[in-house]
Amino acid sequence: MSKKPVRVAVTGAAGQIGYALLFRIASGEMLGKDQPVILQLLEVPVEGPQKALKGVMMELDDCAFPLLAGMEAHSDPMTAFKDTDYALLVGSMPRKAGMERAELLSINGQIFIGQGKALDAVASRDVKVLVVGNPANTNAWIAMKSAPSLPRENFTAMLRLDHNRALSQLAAKTGKPVASIQKLAVWGNHSPTMYADYRFATIEGASVKDMINDHAWNKDVFLPTVGKRGAAIIEARGLSSAASAANAAIDHMRDWALGTNGGWVTMGVPSNGEYGIPKDTMFGYPVTCEGGKYKIVEGLPVDEFSQGCIDKTLAELVGEQDGVKHLL
Ligand SMILES: NC(=O)C1=CN([C@@H]2O[C@H](COP(=O)(O)OP(=O)(O)OC[C@H]3O[C@@H](n4cnc5c(N)ncnc54)[C@H](O)[C@@H]3O)[C@@H](O)[C@H]2O)C=CC1
Ligand SMILES: O=C([O-])CC(=O)C(=O)O
């Protein structure tokens, strides 16, 4: 018997990430090739984006996706999030060349107060929320704080793009396939301060750290390359990452919903105090997923260099949170 459709809300649905995301959700790449979906699409109540959204929906129709059980256009989060099981919060302004993501906070932060409240009021109590809009960690924290009746662990921020970027850099450095790399971790904020950590990573059981054995490359090449990749894409494309961001969002939600078979992935999740991170901070951690739940990988040793990196990204996140506390 076929499965009951689930409701997937996507905000910013007429934007560039939306365009790279919706067709893959509707084709079953996110929740499985046997899982029908109803798309609840939100755009700003402005003629241009609403018209563009209609165009995207016409194209979705024209794909005749067997798993697309329904599709709605919305201009109000209170209707867009009604009974939703999954919410991908993409809609917000992207940065331009020369900006840091944190500079978007004053523009985008407000969006996540209203959307957090709407999720609180009308979404499924089990809704899985992924915040993509930047600065993603702090926006996810704002949404979580604005939704006090929902479990805090339902709110997550996207660090999967940093994780995937790090995997590709390590594959290139070691000459091994991306898929062979296990146990990579990315700690902290989706910003240049994130700490991509391959101390525990293995390829066919062998230590990636021992294979590379080059601390200067780690510090001076690998970390800056991963941390500043978003800016490098903007510089090259004139627009921020969209297809790779949509791909990371699919990876994040798929793994959360369907599990990782013991493998590690990175998610921005509210801390319970793990690794000395203050409770509720929306922090990138290595996690495993099973049965629709994620679990932070605990008990990893933290050396002096790693602690310095973790302290730096935490300080940035605490500063971002302090800057918006008065709005909540
Ligand atoms: N976490 C991550 O790894 C990444 C995050 N991003 C972020 O994702 C966000 C979206 O990027 P793009 O799709 O490239 O931008 P875009 O400008 O192409 O699309 C954004 C869309 O969101 C809509 N929007 C704005 N406010 C809204 C609201 N309150 N409700 C619903 N829709 C709203 C806009 O009308 C627009 O259609 C940006 O903040 C960007 O910085 C981008 C790449 C990676
Ligand atoms: O850098 C940006 O503004 C977009 C983004 O978050 C990324 O590509 O990682």
CSV table of C-alpha atoms and ligand atoms in Angstrom, one decimal:
chain,number,residue,atom,x,y,z
A,1,MET,CA,0.0,0.0,0.0
A,2,SER,CA,1.3,3.5,-0.8
A,3,LYS,CA,2.4,5.8,2.0
A,4,LYS,CA,0.3,8.7,3.3
A,5,PRO,CA,1.7,12.0,1.8
A,6,VAL,CA,3.7,14.2,4.1
A,7,ARG,CA,3.6,18.0,4.1
A,8,VAL,CA,6.8,19.9,3.2
A,9,ALA,CA,6.9,23.7,3.5
A,10,VAL,CA,9.5,25.6,1.6
A,11,THR,CA,10.0,29.4,2.1
A,12,GLY,CA,11.6,31.5,-0.6
A,13,ALA,CA,10.2,29.1,-3.0
A,14,ALA,CA,10.7,31.3,-6.1
A,15,GLY,CA,14.3,32.1,-5.2
A,16,GLN,CA,17.4,30.6,-6.7
A,17,ILE,CA,17.8,27.9,-4.0
A,18,GLY,CA,14.1,27.1,-4.2
A,19,TYR,CA,14.5,26.5,-7.9
A,20,ALA,CA,17.3,24.0,-7.3
A,21,LEU,CA,15.4,22.4,-4.4
A,22,LEU,CA,11.8,21.8,-5.2
A,23,PHE,CA,12.1,19.5,-8.2
A,24,ARG,CA,14.4,17.2,-6.2
A,25,ILE,CA,12.0,17.1,-3.2
A,26,ALA,CA,9.1,16.3,-5.6
A,27,SER,CA,11.1,13.6,-7.3
A,28,GLY,CA,11.6,11.8,-4.0
A,29,GLU,CA,15.3,12.5,-3.5
A,30,MET,CA,14.8,14.0,0.0
A,31,LEU,CA,12.3,11.7,1.7
A,32,GLY,CA,12.5,8.5,-0.4
A,33,LYS,CA,11.2,7.2,-3.7
A,34,ASP,CA,8.1,5.8,-2.0
A,35,GLN,CA,7.1,8.9,0.0
A,36,PRO,CA,4.4,11.1,-1.6
A,37,VAL,CA,4.8,14.8,-0.7
A,38,ILE,CA,2.5,17.9,-0.6
A,39,LEU,CA,4.5,21.1,-1.2
A,40,GLN,CA,3.4,24.2,0.8
A,41,LEU,CA,5.3,27.0,-0.8
A,42,LEU,CA,5.7,30.4,0.7
A,43,GLU,CA,6.8,33.6,-0.9
A,44,VAL,CA,6.5,37.3,0.1
A,45,PRO,CA,3.1,38.9,-0.6
A,46,VAL,CA,4.5,40.8,-3.5
A,47,GLU,CA,3.3,40.5,-7.1
A,48,GLY,CA,6.7,39.7,-8.7
A,49,PRO,CA,7.7,36.8,-6.4
A,50,GLN,CA,4.1,35.4,-6.3
A,51,LYS,CA,4.0,35.4,-10.1
A,52,ALA,CA,7.4,33.7,-10.3
A,53,LEU,CA,6.2,31.1,-7.8
A,54,LYS,CA,3.2,30.4,-10.1
A,55,GLY,CA,5.7,29.8,-12.9
A,56,VAL,CA,7.8,27.4,-10.8
A,57,MET,CA,4.6,25.5,-9.9
A,58,MET,CA,3.6,25.3,-13.6
A,59,GLU,CA,7.0,23.6,-14.2
A,60,LEU,CA,6.5,21.3,-11.3
A,61,ASP,CA,3.2,20.3,-12.9
A,62,ASP,CA,4.9,19.8,-16.2
A,63,CYS,CA,7.3,17.2,-14.6
A,64,ALA,CA,4.3,15.0,-13.8
A,65,PHE,CA,6.2,13.7,-10.7
A,66,PRO,CA,4.4,10.6,-9.4
A,67,LEU,CA,5.2,11.5,-5.8
A,68,LEU,CA,3.9,15.0,-5.9
A,69,ALA,CA,0.5,14.6,-4.2
A,70,GLY,CA,-0.4,18.3,-4.0
A,71,MET,CA,1.0,21.8,-4.2
A,72,GLU,CA,0.0,25.1,-2.7
A,73,ALA,CA,1.2,28.7,-3.0
A,74,HIS,CA,1.1,30.9,0.1
A,75,SER,CA,1.9,34.4,1.1
A,76,ASP,CA,1.3,34.0,4.8
A,77,PRO,CA,3.4,31.6,7.0
A,78,MET,CA,0.2,30.9,9.1
A,79,THR,CA,-1.3,29.0,6.2
A,80,ALA,CA,2.0,27.8,4.6
A,81,PHE,CA,3.0,26.0,7.7
A,82,LYS,CA,-0.4,24.4,8.6
A,83,ASP,CA,0.2,20.8,9.7
A,84,THR,CA,3.6,20.8,8.0
A,85,ASP,CA,5.9,17.8,8.8
A,86,TYR,CA,9.0,19.4,7.3
A,87,ALA,CA,9.9,23.1,7.0
A,88,LEU,CA,12.8,24.3,4.9
A,89,LEU,CA,13.3,28.0,5.8
A,90,VAL,CA,15.2,29.3,2.8
A,91,GLY,CA,13.4,32.6,2.2
A,92,SER,CA,15.6,35.6,3.1
A,93,MET,CA,18.1,38.0,1.5
A,94,PRO,CA,21.4,36.5,0.3
A,95,ARG,CA,24.6,38.4,0.9
A,96,LYS,CA,26.5,40.3,-1.9
A,97,ALA,CA,30.2,40.4,-2.6
A,98,GLY,CA,32.2,41.9,0.3
A,99,MET,CA,29.6,41.2,3.0
A,100,GLU,CA,29.8,38.7,5.8
A,101,ARG,CA,26.8,36.5,6.5
A,102,ALA,CA,26.3,38.0,10.0
A,103,GLU,CA,25.6,41.4,8.4
A,104,LEU,CA,22.3,39.9,7.1
A,105,LEU,CA,21.1,39.4,10.7
A,106,SER,CA,19.4,42.8,11.0
A,107,ILE,CA,17.6,42.3,7.7
A,108,ASN,CA,16.8,38.6,7.9
A,109,GLY,CA,16.4,38.1,11.7
A,110,GLN,CA,12.9,39.5,11.9
A,111,ILE,CA,11.7,36.9,9.3
A,112,PHE,CA,12.5,34.1,11.6
A,113,ILE,CA,10.6,35.5,14.6
A,114,GLY,CA,7.4,35.6,12.6
A,115,GLN,CA,8.0,32.2,11.0
A,116,GLY,CA,9.0,30.6,14.4
A,117,LYS,CA,5.7,31.9,15.8
A,118,ALA,CA,3.7,30.6,12.9
A,119,LEU,CA,5.4,27.1,13.2
A,120,ASP,CA,4.6,27.2,16.9
A,121,ALA,CA,0.9,27.9,16.2
A,122,VAL,CA,0.1,25.7,13.2
A,123,ALA,CA,2.8,23.1,12.3
A,124,SER,CA,2.8,19.4,13.2
A,125,ARG,CA,4.2,19.0,16.7
A,126,ASP,CA,6.9,16.7,15.1
A,127,VAL,CA,7.9,19.2,12.4
A,128,LYS,CA,11.5,19.0,11.4
A,129,VAL,CA,12.8,22.5,10.7
A,130,LEU,CA,15.9,23.3,8.7
A,131,VAL,CA,17.1,26.9,8.5
A,132,VAL,CA,19.1,27.7,5.4
A,133,GLY,CA,18.6,31.5,5.3
A,134,ASN,CA,21.7,33.3,6.6
A,135,PRO,CA,23.1,33.7,9.1
A,136,ALA,CA,21.6,30.2,9.4
A,137,ASN,CA,22.6,29.3,13.0
A,138,THR,CA,21.3,32.4,14.6
A,139,ASN,CA,18.2,32.5,12.4
A,140,ALA,CA,17.5,28.9,13.5
A,141,TRP,CA,18.1,30.0,17.2
A,142,ILE,CA,15.6,32.9,16.7
A,143,ALA,CA,13.0,30.6,15.2
A,144,MET,CA,13.4,28.0,18.0
A,145,LYS,CA,13.1,30.8,20.7
A,146,SER,CA,10.0,32.1,18.9
A,147,ALA,CA,8.3,28.6,19.0
A,148,PRO,CA,8.3,27.7,22.7
A,149,SER,CA,5.6,25.0,22.4
A,150,LEU,CA,7.6,23.0,19.9
A,151,PRO,CA,10.4,20.7,21.1
A,152,ARG,CA,13.7,22.7,20.7
A,153,GLU,CA,15.4,19.7,19.0
A,154,ASN,CA,13.0,20.1,16.1
A,155,PHE,CA,15.0,23.2,15.0
A,156,THR,CA,18.3,22.8,13.0
A,157,ALA,CA,20.6,25.0,11.0
A,158,MET,CA,22.4,24.0,7.8
A,159,LEU,CA,26.1,23.2,8.1
A,160,ARG,CA,25.9,20.4,5.6
A,161,LEU,CA,27.3,22.6,2.8
A,162,ASP,CA,30.5,23.2,4.9
A,163,HIS,CA,30.6,19.4,5.6
A,164,ASN,CA,30.3,18.6,1.9
A,165,ARG,CA,32.8,21.2,0.9
A,166,ALA,CA,35.3,19.8,3.4
A,167,LEU,CA,34.7,16.3,2.1
A,168,SER,CA,35.6,17.4,-1.5
A,169,GLN,CA,38.7,19.2,-0.4
A,170,LEU,CA,39.9,16.1,1.5
A,171,ALA,CA,39.1,13.8,-1.4
A,172,ALA,CA,41.2,16.0,-3.7
A,173,LYS,CA,44.1,16.2,-1.2
A,174,THR,CA,44.2,12.4,-0.6
A,175,GLY,CA,43.3,11.3,-4.1
A,176,LYS,CA,40.5,9.1,-2.7
A,177,PRO,CA,36.8,9.1,-3.5
A,178,VAL,CA,34.5,11.4,-1.5
A,179,ALA,CA,32.3,8.4,-0.6
A,180,SER,CA,35.2,6.7,1.1
A,181,ILE,CA,35.6,9.4,3.8
A,182,GLN,CA,34.0,8.7,7.1
A,183,LYS,CA,33.8,10.5,10.4
A,184,LEU,CA,34.3,14.1,9.4
A,185,ALA,CA,33.0,16.8,11.8
A,186,VAL,CA,32.3,20.5,11.4
A,187,TRP,CA,32.0,22.5,14.6
A,188,GLY,CA,30.2,25.8,15.2
A,189,ASN,CA,28.8,28.5,13.0
A,190,HIS,CA,28.1,28.5,9.3
A,191,SER,CA,30.7,31.2,8.7
A,192,PRO,CA,34.4,31.5,8.1
A,193,THR,CA,35.0,30.6,11.8
A,194,MET,CA,33.5,27.1,11.4
A,195,TYR,CA,36.0,24.4,12.3
A,196,ALA,CA,36.1,21.5,9.8
A,197,ASP,CA,37.9,18.8,11.8
A,198,TYR,CA,39.3,15.7,10.1
A,199,ARG,CA,41.2,14.4,13.2
A,200,PHE,CA,38.8,11.4,13.4
A,201,ALA,CA,38.2,11.0,9.7
A,202,THR,CA,39.1,7.6,8.1
A,203,ILE,CA,39.4,6.3,4.6
A,204,GLU,CA,39.0,2.5,4.5
A,205,GLY,CA,39.9,2.4,8.1
A,206,ALA,CA,43.1,4.5,7.8
A,207,SER,CA,43.4,7.9,9.5
A,208,VAL,CA,43.0,10.9,7.2
A,209,LYS,CA,45.1,13.0,9.6
A,210,ASP,CA,48.0,10.6,9.3
A,211,MET,CA,47.6,10.4,5.6
A,212,ILE,CA,47.8,14.1,5.2
A,213,ASN,CA,50.2,14.8,8.1
A,214,ASP,CA,50.5,18.5,7.4
A,215,HIS,CA,49.3,20.9,10.1
A,216,ALA,CA,50.2,23.9,8.0
A,217,TRP,CA,48.0,22.7,5.1
A,218,ASN,CA,45.2,22.2,7.6
A,219,LYS,CA,45.5,25.7,9.1
A,220,ASP,CA,46.6,27.8,6.1
A,221,VAL,CA,44.9,26.1,3.2
A,222,PHE,CA,42.1,23.6,4.2
A,223,LEU,CA,40.3,25.7,6.8
A,224,PRO,CA,40.3,29.0,4.9
A,225,THR,CA,39.3,27.3,1.7
A,226,VAL,CA,36.2,25.7,3.3
A,227,GLY,CA,35.4,28.7,5.5
A,228,LYS,CA,35.6,31.2,2.6
A,229,ARG,CA,34.1,29.0,-0.1
A,230,GLY,CA,30.8,30.9,0.0
A,231,ALA,CA,32.5,34.2,-0.7
A,232,ALA,CA,34.6,32.5,-3.5
A,233,ILE,CA,31.4,31.3,-5.2
A,234,ILE,CA,29.9,34.8,-5.0
A,235,GLU,CA,33.0,36.2,-6.5
A,236,ALA,CA,33.0,33.7,-9.3
A,237,ARG,CA,29.3,33.5,-10.1
A,238,GLY,CA,28.1,36.9,-9.0
A,239,LEU,CA,25.5,35.1,-7.0
A,240,SER,CA,25.7,33.0,-3.9
A,241,SER,CA,25.7,29.2,-4.0
A,242,ALA,CA,22.4,27.8,-4.9
A,243,ALA,CA,22.6,24.3,-6.4
A,244,SER,CA,25.1,23.2,-3.8
A,245,ALA,CA,23.1,24.8,-1.0
A,246,ALA,CA,19.9,23.0,-2.2
A,247,ASN,CA,21.9,19.8,-2.5
A,248,ALA,CA,23.1,20.2,1.1
A,249,ALA,CA,19.5,20.9,2.3
A,250,ILE,CA,18.4,17.6,0.6
A,251,ASP,CA,21.3,15.7,2.3
A,252,HIS,CA,20.5,17.2,5.7
A,253,MET,CA,16.7,16.4,5.6
A,254,ARG,CA,17.2,13.0,4.0
A,255,ASP,CA,19.7,11.9,6.6
A,256,TRP,CA,17.6,13.3,9.5
A,257,ALA,CA,14.4,11.6,8.2
A,258,LEU,CA,15.9,8.3,6.9
A,259,GLY,CA,19.0,7.8,9.0
A,260,THR,CA,22.8,7.6,8.4
A,261,ASN,CA,23.4,3.9,9.2
A,262,GLY,CA,25.9,4.9,11.9
A,263,GLY,CA,27.7,7.4,9.7
A,264,TRP,CA,28.6,10.9,10.9
A,265,VAL,CA,27.2,14.0,9.3
A,266,THR,CA,27.2,17.6,10.4
A,267,MET,CA,24.0,19.4,11.6
A,268,GLY,CA,23.6,22.7,13.4
A,269,VAL,CA,21.5,21.7,16.5
A,270,PRO,CA,20.7,23.3,19.8
A,271,SER,CA,23.3,22.3,22.4
A,272,ASN,CA,22.5,20.5,25.6
A,273,GLY,CA,25.9,21.5,26.9
A,274,GLU,CA,28.0,19.0,24.9
A,275,TYR,CA,31.6,19.9,24.6
A,276,GLY,CA,31.1,22.9,26.9
A,277,ILE,CA,28.8,24.8,24.5
A,278,PRO,CA,26.1,26.7,26.4
A,279,LYS,CA,22.7,25.1,26.3
A,280,ASP,CA,20.5,26.1,23.3
A,281,THR,CA,23.4,27.6,21.2
A,282,MET,CA,22.7,26.5,17.6
A,283,PHE,CA,26.0,24.8,17.0
A,284,GLY,CA,27.5,22.6,14.3
A,285,TYR,CA,28.2,19.1,15.7
A,286,PRO,CA,29.0,15.7,14.3
A,287,VAL,CA,25.8,13.7,14.6
A,288,THR,CA,24.4,10.3,13.7
A,289,CYS,CA,20.7,9.9,12.7
A,290,GLU,CA,18.3,7.0,13.3
A,291,GLY,CA,14.6,6.6,13.5
A,292,GLY,CA,13.9,10.3,12.6
A,293,LYS,CA,16.2,11.6,15.4
A,294,TYR,CA,19.7,12.9,15.5
A,295,LYS,CA,22.2,12.2,18.2
A,296,ILE,CA,25.4,14.3,18.9
A,297,VAL,CA,28.6,12.2,18.7
A,298,GLU,CA,29.9,12.6,22.3
A,299,GLY,CA,33.2,12.0,24.0
A,300,LEU,CA,35.6,13.0,21.3
A,301,PRO,CA,38.9,14.3,22.6
A,302,VAL,CA,39.5,18.1,21.9
A,303,ASP,CA,43.2,19.1,21.6
A,304,GLU,CA,44.5,22.6,22.1
A,305,PHE,CA,44.3,23.7,18.5
A,306,SER,CA,40.7,22.4,18.2
A,307,GLN,CA,39.6,24.0,21.4
A,308,GLY,CA,40.9,27.3,20.1
A,309,CYS,CA,38.9,26.9,16.9
A,310,ILE,CA,35.8,25.9,18.8
A,311,ASP,CA,36.2,28.9,21.2
A,312,LYS,CA,36.4,31.3,18.3
A,313,THR,CA,33.3,30.1,16.5
A,314,LEU,CA,31.4,29.9,19.7
A,315,ALA,CA,32.4,33.5,20.6
A,316,GLU,CA,31.1,34.6,17.2
A,317,LEU,CA,27.7,32.8,17.7
A,318,VAL,CA,27.3,34.2,21.2
A,319,GLY,CA,27.9,37.7,19.8
A,320,GLU,CA,25.3,37.1,17.1
A,321,GLN,CA,22.8,35.9,19.7
A,322,ASP,CA,23.5,38.8,22.0
A,323,GLY,CA,22.9,41.2,19.1
A,324,VAL,CA,19.3,40.0,18.5
A,325,LYS,CA,18.2,39.1,22.1
A,326,HIS,CA,16.3,42.4,22.4
A,327,LEU,CA,14.1,41.4,19.4
A,328,LEU,CA,12.8,38.2,21.1
B,1,LIG,N1,23.1,27.9,5.1
B,1,LIG,C1,23.8,27.8,4.0
B,1,LIG,O1,24.7,27.0,3.8
B,1,LIG,C2,23.4,28.7,2.8
B,1,LIG,C3,22.5,29.7,3.0
B,1,LIG,N2,22.2,30.5,1.9
B,1,LIG,C4,21.2,31.6,2.2
B,1,LIG,O2,19.9,31.2,1.7
B,1,LIG,C5,19.1,32.3,1.5
B,1,LIG,C6,18.3,32.3,0.2
B,1,LIG,O3,19.3,32.3,-0.9
B,1,LIG,P1,18.8,32.4,-2.4
B,1,LIG,O4,17.7,31.4,-2.7
B,1,LIG,O5,20.0,32.4,-3.2
B,1,LIG,O6,18.2,33.9,-2.4
B,1,LIG,P2,17.1,34.5,-3.5
B,1,LIG,O7,17.2,36.0,-3.3
B,1,LIG,O8,17.4,34.0,-4.9
B,1,LIG,O9,15.8,33.9,-3.0
B,1,LIG,C7,15.2,34.2,-1.7
B,1,LIG,C8,13.7,34.2,-1.9
B,1,LIG,O10,13.2,34.4,-0.6
B,1,LIG,C9,12.0,35.2,-0.7
B,1,LIG,N3,11.8,35.7,0.6
B,1,LIG,C10,12.3,36.8,1.2
B,1,LIG,N4,11.7,37.0,2.4
B,1,LIG,C11,10.8,36.0,2.6
B,1,LIG,C12,9.9,35.7,3.6
B,1,LIG,N5,9.8,36.4,4.7
B,1,LIG,N6,9.1,34.6,3.4
B,1,LIG,C13,9.1,33.9,2.3
B,1,LIG,N7,10.0,34.2,1.3
B,1,LIG,C14,10.8,35.2,1.4
B,1,LIG,C15,12.4,36.2,-1.7
B,1,LIG,O11,11.3,36.8,-2.3
B,1,LIG,C16,13.2,35.4,-2.7
B,1,LIG,O12,12.3,34.8,-3.8
B,1,LIG,C17,20.0,33.5,1.7
B,1,LIG,O13,19.9,34.0,3.0
B,1,LIG,C18,21.4,32.9,1.5
B,1,LIG,O14,22.4,33.6,2.2
B,1,LIG,C19,22.7,30.4,0.7
B,1,LIG,C20,23.6,29.4,0.5
B,1,LIG,C21,24.1,28.5,1.5
B,2,LIG,O1,28.2,32.5,1.4
B,2,LIG,C1,27.0,32.8,1.2
B,2,LIG,O2,26.6,34.0,1.4
B,2,LIG,C2,26.1,31.7,0.9
B,2,LIG,C3,26.4,30.6,1.8
B,2,LIG,O3,26.0,30.6,2.9
B,2,LIG,C4,27.4,29.7,1.3
B,2,LIG,O4,27.7,29.6,0.1
B,2,LIG,O5,28.0,29.0,2.2
